[in-house]
CSV table of C-alpha atoms in Angstrom, one decimal:
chain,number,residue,atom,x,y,z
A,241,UNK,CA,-187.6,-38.6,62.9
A,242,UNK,CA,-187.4,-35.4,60.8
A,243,UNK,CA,-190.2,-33.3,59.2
A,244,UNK,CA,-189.6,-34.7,55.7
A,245,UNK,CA,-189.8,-38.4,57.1
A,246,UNK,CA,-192.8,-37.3,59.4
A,247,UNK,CA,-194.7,-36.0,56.2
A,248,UNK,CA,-193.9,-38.8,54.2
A,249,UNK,CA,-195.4,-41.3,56.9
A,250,UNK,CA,-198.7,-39.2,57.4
A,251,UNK,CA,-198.8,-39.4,53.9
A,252,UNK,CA,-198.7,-43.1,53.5
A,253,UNK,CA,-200.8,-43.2,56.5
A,254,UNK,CA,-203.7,-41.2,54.3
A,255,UNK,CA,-203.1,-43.2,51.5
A,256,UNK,CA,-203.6,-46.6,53.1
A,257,UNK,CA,-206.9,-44.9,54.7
A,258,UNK,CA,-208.0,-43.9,51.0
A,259,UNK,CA,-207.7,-47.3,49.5
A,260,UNK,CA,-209.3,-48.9,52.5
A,261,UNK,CA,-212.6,-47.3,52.0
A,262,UNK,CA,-212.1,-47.8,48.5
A,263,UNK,CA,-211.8,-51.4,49.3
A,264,UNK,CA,-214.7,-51.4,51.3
A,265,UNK,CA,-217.2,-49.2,49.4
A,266,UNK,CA,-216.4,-51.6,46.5
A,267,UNK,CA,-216.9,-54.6,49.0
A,268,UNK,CA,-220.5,-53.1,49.6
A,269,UNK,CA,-221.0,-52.4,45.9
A,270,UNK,CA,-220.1,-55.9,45.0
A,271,UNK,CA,-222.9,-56.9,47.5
A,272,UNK,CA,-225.6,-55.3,46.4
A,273,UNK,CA,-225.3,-56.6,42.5
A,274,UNK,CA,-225.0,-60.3,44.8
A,275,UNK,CA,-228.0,-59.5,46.7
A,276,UNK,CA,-230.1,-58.7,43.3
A,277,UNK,CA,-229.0,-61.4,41.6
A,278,UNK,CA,-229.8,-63.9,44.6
A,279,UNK,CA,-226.1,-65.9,44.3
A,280,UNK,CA,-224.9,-66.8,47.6
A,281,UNK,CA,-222.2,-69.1,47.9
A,282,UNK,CA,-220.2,-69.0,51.4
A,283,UNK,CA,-216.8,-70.6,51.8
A,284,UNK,CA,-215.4,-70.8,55.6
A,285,UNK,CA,-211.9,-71.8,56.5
A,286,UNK,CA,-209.4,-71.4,58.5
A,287,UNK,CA,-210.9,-68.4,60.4
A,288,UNK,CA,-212.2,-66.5,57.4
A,289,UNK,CA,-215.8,-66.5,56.1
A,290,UNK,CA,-215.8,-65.4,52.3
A,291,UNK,CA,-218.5,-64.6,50.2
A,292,UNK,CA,-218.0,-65.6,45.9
A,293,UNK,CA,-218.0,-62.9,44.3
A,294,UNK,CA,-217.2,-64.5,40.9
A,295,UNK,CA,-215.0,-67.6,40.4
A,296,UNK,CA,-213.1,-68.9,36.6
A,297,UNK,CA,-209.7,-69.7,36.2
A,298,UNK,CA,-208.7,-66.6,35.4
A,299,UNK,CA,-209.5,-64.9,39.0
A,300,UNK,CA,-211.0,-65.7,42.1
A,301,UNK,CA,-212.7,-62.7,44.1
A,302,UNK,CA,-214.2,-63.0,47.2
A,303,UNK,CA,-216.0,-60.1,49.9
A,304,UNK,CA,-214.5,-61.2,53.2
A,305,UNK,CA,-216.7,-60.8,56.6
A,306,UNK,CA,-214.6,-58.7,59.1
A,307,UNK,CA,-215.6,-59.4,62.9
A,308,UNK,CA,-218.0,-62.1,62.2
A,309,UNK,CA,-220.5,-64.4,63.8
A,310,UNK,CA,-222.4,-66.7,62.1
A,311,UNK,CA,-226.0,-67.3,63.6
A,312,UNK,CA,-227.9,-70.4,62.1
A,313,UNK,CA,-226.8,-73.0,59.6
A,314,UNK,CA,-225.7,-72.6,56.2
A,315,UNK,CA,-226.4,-75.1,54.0
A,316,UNK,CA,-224.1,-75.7,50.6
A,317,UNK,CA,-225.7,-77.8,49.1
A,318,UNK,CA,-229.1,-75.8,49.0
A,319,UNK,CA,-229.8,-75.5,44.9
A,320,UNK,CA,-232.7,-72.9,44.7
A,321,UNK,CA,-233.0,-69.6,45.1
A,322,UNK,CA,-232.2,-67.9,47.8
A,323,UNK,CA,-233.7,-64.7,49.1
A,324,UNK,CA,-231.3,-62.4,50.9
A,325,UNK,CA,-231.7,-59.0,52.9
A,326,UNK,CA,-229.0,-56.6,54.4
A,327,UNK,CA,-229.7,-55.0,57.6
A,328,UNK,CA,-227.6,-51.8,59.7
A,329,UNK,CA,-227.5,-52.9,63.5
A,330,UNK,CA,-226.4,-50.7,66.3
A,331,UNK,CA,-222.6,-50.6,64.8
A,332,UNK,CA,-222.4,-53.9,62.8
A,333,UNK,CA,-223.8,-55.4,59.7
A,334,UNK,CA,-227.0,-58.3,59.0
A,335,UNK,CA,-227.0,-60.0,56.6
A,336,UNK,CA,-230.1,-62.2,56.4
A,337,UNK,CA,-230.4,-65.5,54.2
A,338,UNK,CA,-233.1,-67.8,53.9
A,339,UNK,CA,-232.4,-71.1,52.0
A,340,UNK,CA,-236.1,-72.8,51.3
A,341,UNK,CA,-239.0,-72.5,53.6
A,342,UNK,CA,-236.8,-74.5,56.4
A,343,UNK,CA,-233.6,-72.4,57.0
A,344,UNK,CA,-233.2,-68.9,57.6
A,345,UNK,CA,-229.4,-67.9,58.7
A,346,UNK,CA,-227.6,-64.8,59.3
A,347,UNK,CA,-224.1,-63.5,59.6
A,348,UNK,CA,-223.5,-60.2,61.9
A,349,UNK,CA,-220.1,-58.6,60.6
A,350,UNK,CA,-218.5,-55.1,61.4
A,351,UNK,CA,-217.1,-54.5,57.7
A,352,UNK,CA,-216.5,-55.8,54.7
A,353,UNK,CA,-213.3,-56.5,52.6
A,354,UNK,CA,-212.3,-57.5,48.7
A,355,UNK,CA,-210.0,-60.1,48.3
A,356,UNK,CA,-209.1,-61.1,44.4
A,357,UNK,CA,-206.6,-63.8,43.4
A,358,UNK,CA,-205.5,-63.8,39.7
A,359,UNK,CA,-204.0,-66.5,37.9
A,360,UNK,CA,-202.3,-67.8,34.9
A,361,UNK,CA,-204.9,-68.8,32.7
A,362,UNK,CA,-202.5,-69.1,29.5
A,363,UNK,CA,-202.0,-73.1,30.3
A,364,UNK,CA,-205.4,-74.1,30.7
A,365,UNK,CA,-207.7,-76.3,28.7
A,366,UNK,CA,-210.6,-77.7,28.9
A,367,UNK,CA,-212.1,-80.1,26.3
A,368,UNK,CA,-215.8,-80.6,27.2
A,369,UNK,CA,-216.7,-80.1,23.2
A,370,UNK,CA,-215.3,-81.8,20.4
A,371,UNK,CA,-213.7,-80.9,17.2
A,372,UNK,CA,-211.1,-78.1,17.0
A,373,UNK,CA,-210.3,-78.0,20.2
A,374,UNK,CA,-207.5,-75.6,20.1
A,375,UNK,CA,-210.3,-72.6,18.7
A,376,UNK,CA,-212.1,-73.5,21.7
A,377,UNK,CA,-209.9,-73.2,24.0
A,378,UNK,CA,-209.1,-69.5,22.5
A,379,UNK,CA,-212.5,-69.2,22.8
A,380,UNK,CA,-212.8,-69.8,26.4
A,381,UNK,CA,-210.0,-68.1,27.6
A,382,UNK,CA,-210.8,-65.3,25.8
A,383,UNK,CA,-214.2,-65.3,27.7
A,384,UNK,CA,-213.2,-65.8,31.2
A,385,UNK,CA,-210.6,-62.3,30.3
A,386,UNK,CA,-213.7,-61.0,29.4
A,387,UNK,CA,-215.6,-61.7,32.3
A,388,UNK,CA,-212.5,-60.3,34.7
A,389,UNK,CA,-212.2,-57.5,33.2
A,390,UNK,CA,-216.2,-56.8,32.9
A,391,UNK,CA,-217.0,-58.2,36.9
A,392,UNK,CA,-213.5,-57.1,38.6
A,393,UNK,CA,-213.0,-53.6,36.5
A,394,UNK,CA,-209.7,-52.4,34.4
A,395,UNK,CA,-207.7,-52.1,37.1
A,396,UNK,CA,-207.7,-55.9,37.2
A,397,UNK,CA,-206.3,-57.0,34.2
A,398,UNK,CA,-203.1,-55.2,32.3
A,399,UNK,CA,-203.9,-53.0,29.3
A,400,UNK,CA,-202.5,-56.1,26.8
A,401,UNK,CA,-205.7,-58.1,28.5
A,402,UNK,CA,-207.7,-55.4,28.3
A,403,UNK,CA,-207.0,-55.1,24.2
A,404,UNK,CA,-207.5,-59.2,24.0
A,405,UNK,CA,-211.0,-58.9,26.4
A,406,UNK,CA,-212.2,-56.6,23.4
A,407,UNK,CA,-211.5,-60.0,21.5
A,408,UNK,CA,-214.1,-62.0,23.1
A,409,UNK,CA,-217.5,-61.3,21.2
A,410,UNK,CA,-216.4,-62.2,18.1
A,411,UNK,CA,-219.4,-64.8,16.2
A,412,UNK,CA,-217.0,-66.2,14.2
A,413,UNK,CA,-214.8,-67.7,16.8
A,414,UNK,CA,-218.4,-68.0,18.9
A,415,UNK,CA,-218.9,-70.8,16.6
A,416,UNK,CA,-216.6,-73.0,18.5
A,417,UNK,CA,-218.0,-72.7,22.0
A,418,UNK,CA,-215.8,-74.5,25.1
A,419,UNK,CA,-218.7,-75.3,26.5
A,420,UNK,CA,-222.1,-77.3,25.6
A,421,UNK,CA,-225.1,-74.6,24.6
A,422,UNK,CA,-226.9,-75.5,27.8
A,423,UNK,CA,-224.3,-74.0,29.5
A,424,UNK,CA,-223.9,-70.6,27.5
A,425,UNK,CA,-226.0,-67.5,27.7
A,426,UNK,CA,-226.3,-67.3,24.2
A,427,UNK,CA,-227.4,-63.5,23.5
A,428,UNK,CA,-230.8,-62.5,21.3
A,429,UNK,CA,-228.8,-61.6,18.5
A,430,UNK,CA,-225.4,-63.8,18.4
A,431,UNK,CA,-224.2,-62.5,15.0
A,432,UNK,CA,-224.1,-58.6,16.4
A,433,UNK,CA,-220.6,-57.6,16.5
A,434,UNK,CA,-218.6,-54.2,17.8
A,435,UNK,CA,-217.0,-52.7,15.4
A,436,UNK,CA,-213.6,-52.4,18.0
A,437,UNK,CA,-213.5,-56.2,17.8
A,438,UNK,CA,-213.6,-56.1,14.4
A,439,UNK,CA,-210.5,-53.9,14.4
A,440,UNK,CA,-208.7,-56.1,16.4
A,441,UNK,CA,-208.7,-59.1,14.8
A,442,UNK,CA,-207.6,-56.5,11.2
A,443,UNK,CA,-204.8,-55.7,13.4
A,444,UNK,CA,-204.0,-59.6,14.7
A,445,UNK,CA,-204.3,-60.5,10.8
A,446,UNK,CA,-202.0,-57.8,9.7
A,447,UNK,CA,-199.5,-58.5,12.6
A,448,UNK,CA,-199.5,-62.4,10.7
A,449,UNK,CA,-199.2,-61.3,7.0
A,450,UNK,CA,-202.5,-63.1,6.5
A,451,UNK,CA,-203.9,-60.9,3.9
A,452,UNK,CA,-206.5,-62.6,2.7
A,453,UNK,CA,-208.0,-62.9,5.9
A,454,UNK,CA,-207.3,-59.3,6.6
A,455,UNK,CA,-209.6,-58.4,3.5
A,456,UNK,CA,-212.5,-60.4,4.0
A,457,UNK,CA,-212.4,-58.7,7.9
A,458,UNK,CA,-212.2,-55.4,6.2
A,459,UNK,CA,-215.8,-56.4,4.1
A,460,UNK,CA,-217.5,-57.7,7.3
A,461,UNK,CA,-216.4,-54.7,9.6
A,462,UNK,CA,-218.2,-52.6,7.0
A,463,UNK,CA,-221.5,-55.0,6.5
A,464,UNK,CA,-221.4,-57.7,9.4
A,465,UNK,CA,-223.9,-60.2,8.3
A,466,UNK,CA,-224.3,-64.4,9.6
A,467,UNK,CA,-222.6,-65.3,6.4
A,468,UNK,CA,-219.8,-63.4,6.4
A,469,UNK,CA,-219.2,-64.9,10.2
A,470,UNK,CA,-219.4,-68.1,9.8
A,471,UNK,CA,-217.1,-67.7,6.1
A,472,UNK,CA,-214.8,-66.4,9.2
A,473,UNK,CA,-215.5,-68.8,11.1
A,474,UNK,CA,-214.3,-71.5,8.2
A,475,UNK,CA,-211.5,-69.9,7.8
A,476,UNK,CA,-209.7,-69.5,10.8
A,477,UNK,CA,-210.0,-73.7,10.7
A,478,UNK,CA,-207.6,-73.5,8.0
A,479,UNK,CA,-203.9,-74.2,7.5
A,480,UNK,CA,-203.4,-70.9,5.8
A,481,UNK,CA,-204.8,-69.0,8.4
A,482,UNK,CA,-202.9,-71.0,11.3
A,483,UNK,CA,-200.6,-67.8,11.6
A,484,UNK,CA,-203.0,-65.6,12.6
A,485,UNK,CA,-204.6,-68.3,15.2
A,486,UNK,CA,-201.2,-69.2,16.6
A,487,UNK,CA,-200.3,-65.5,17.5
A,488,UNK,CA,-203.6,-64.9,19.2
A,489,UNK,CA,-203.2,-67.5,21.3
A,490,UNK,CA,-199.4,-66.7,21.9
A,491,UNK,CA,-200.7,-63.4,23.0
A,492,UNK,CA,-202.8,-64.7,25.4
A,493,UNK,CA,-200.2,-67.2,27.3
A,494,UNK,CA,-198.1,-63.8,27.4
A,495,UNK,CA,-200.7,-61.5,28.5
A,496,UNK,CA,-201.9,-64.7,31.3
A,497,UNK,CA,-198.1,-65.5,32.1
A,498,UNK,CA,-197.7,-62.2,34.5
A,499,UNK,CA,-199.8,-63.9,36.9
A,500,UNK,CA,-198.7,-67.1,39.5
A,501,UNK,CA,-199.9,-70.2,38.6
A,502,UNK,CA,-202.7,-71.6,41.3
A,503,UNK,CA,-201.0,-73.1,44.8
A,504,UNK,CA,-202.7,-76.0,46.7
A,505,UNK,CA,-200.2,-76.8,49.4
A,506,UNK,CA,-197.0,-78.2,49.4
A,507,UNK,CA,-198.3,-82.2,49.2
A,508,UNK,CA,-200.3,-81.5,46.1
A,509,UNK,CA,-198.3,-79.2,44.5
A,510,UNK,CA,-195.4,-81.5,44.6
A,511,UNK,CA,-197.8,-84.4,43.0
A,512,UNK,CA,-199.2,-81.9,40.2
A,513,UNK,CA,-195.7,-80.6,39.9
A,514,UNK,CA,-194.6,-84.3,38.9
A,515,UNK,CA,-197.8,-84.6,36.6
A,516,UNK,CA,-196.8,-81.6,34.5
A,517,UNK,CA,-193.1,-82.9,34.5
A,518,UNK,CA,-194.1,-86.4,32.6
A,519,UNK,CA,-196.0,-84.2,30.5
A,520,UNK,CA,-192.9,-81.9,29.4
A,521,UNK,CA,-191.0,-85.1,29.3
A,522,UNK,CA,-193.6,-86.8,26.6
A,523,UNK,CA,-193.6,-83.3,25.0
A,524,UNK,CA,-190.3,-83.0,24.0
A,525,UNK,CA,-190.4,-86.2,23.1
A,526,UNK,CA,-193.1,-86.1,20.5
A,527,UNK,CA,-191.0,-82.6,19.6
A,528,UNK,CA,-187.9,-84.8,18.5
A,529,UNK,CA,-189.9,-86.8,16.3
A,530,UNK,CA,-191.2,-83.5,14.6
A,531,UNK,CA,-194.4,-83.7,16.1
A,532,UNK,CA,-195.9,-80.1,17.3
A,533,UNK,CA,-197.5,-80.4,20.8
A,534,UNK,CA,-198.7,-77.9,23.3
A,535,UNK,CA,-199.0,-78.7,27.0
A,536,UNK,CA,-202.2,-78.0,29.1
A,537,UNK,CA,-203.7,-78.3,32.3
A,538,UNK,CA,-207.0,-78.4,34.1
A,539,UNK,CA,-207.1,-77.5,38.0
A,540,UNK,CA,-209.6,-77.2,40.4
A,541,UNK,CA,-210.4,-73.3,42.9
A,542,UNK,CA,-207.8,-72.7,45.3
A,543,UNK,CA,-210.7,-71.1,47.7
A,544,UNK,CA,-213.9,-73.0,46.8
A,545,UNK,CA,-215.4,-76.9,46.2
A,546,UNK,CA,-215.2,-77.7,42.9
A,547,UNK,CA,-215.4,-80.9,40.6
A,548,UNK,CA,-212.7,-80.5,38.4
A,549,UNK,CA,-209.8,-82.3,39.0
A,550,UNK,CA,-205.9,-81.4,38.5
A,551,UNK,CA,-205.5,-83.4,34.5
A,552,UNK,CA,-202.5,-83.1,31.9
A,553,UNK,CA,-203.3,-82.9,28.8
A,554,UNK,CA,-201.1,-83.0,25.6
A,555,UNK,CA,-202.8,-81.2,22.5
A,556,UNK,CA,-201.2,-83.2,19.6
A,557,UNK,CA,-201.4,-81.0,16.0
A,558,UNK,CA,-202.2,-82.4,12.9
A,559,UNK,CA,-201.9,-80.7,9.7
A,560,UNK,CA,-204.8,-81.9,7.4
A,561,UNK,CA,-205.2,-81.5,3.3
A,562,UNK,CA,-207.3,-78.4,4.1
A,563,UNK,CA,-208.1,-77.9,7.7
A,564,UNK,CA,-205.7,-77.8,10.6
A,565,UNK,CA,-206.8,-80.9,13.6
A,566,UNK,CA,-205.2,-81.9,17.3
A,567,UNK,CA,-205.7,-85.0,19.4
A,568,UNK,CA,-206.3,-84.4,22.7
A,569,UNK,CA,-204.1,-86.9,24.8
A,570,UNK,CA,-204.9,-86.7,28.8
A,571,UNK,CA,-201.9,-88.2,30.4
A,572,UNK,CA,-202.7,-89.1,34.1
A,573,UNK,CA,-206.0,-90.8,33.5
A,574,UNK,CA,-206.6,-94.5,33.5
């Protein structure tokens, strides 16, 4: 081997060292904000003990026990609060849970490892609210980028995401939530507004030609006020602001579309595979009779329980007098 090569190797050698303890001292970081917040949710397969960091369908990140050995019971289905403790041993890890008055567990590790998944989120819908469904689901993917971005850092999304994540707190699309309001942490003041998201949705309006729109963003980025939201909020409803709408969600599906869709195994990826077909199929169909449609999916974790089921959805556009509609057609449900 020659000195270049030699040099080159102890290089790569110092690197891979770097971004270990990177890896790790981020693993530990990530455990501590865990620990303070009392989540504990623990998923053990196939050799590998993972703790949930944070879970949507946008990313899955995980800190991974190294060397483990589990002491106790863990119980999943446990819903209060847990209490949680981290202890140094004699070269190895504690980490100390106690689940109710009954249960105390604890899991004795050497180190501890990140492990993020991302995924296209650009197909997704969910339609647990109704009534202009298609806003929602802007709304919700534009959340879940948020929440990558804010719990996984920069360096997990692409700088397009990290432009749309700026999108997220906006009050006028706030006013379609994805999700019931039991569900949402609604802040104190939900009609405050940065001034950057403001100028991001002036540039997605001038990148449309929607003028009027553009002007009435202009007003409200230099006096934000309830009324002037939900006037927004109206107006991004309408037929002659569907420009404007349409490319912010085409941006998304480009921005999600760098990532791999979610895999479940050969068996059920085959079966989902055939799901999505019959929905392309009924599609293009509704396409030939000059009917606009957009194809969607819901789909449970890769790495963790969940209820949701794998569901294809067709989101059929209608084109009211004033305001634009869709009906939400699921296609493998009976």
């Amino acid at each position: 081997m020659t000195f270049m090569n030699c040099f080159s190797q102890d290089c790569e050698n110092a690197k891979q060292d770097v971004d270990r303890e990177a890896n790790q001292l981020e693993a530990f970081y990530r455990l501590s904000l865990l620990i303070e917040q009392k989540q504990f949710e623990l998923v053990c397969e196939e050799g590998k003990c993972r703790l949930v960091y944070m879970m949507n369908d946008a990313a899955e990140s995980f800190l991974v026990f190294q060397n483990f050995r589990i002491k106790g019971r863990y119980e999943p289905d446990f819903s209060g609060t847990p209490e949680i403790w981290l202890e140094l041993g004699e070269n190895h890890y504690i980490l100390a849970v106690r689940q109710g008055p009954d249960n105390v567990f604890t899991i004795c590790f050497e180190n501890l490892e990140v492990e993020d998944h991302f995924y296209n989120y650009g197909e997704i819908g969910h339609f647990w609210v109704k009534g202009y469904e298609y806003l929602r689901q802007l709304e919700y993917r534009l959340a879940i980028l948020r929440d990558k971005c804010c719990y996984l850092g920069e360096e997990a999304a692409s700088d397009e995401e990290r432009r749309l994540a700026k999108m997220a707190d906006f009050p006028p699309l706030q006013c379609y939530p994805a999700v019931p309001d039991r569900y949402r942490n609604i802040p104190d003041d939900p009609w405050y507004v940065e001034r950057d998201t403001i100028l991001e949705y002036r540039r997605l309006a001038a990148q449309a030609g929607d003028r009027s729109l553009e002007r009435i963003l202009k007003r409200y980025e230099k006096r934000p006020s309830a009324g002037r939201a939900k006037k927004i909020a109206r107006m991004l409803r309408r037929n002659a602001h569907g420009k404007t709408v349409d490319l912010l969600a085409e941006k998304l599906r480009q921005a999600a579309a760098i990532y791999p869709d979610r895999s479940f195994g050969t068996v059920q990826d085959t079966e989902y595979q055939k799901l999505w077909e019959m929905g392309k199929a009924e599609q293009e169909r509704l396409q030939k009779a000059g009917i606009h449609a957009e194809l969607l999916r819901e789909e449970p974790f890769v790495r963790a329980r969940d209820s949701v089921t794998y569901q294809v959805y067709l989101m059929i556009w209608k084109k009211g007098p004033v305001n634009r509609r869709v009906t939400v057609l699921p296609l493998n449900r009976s």
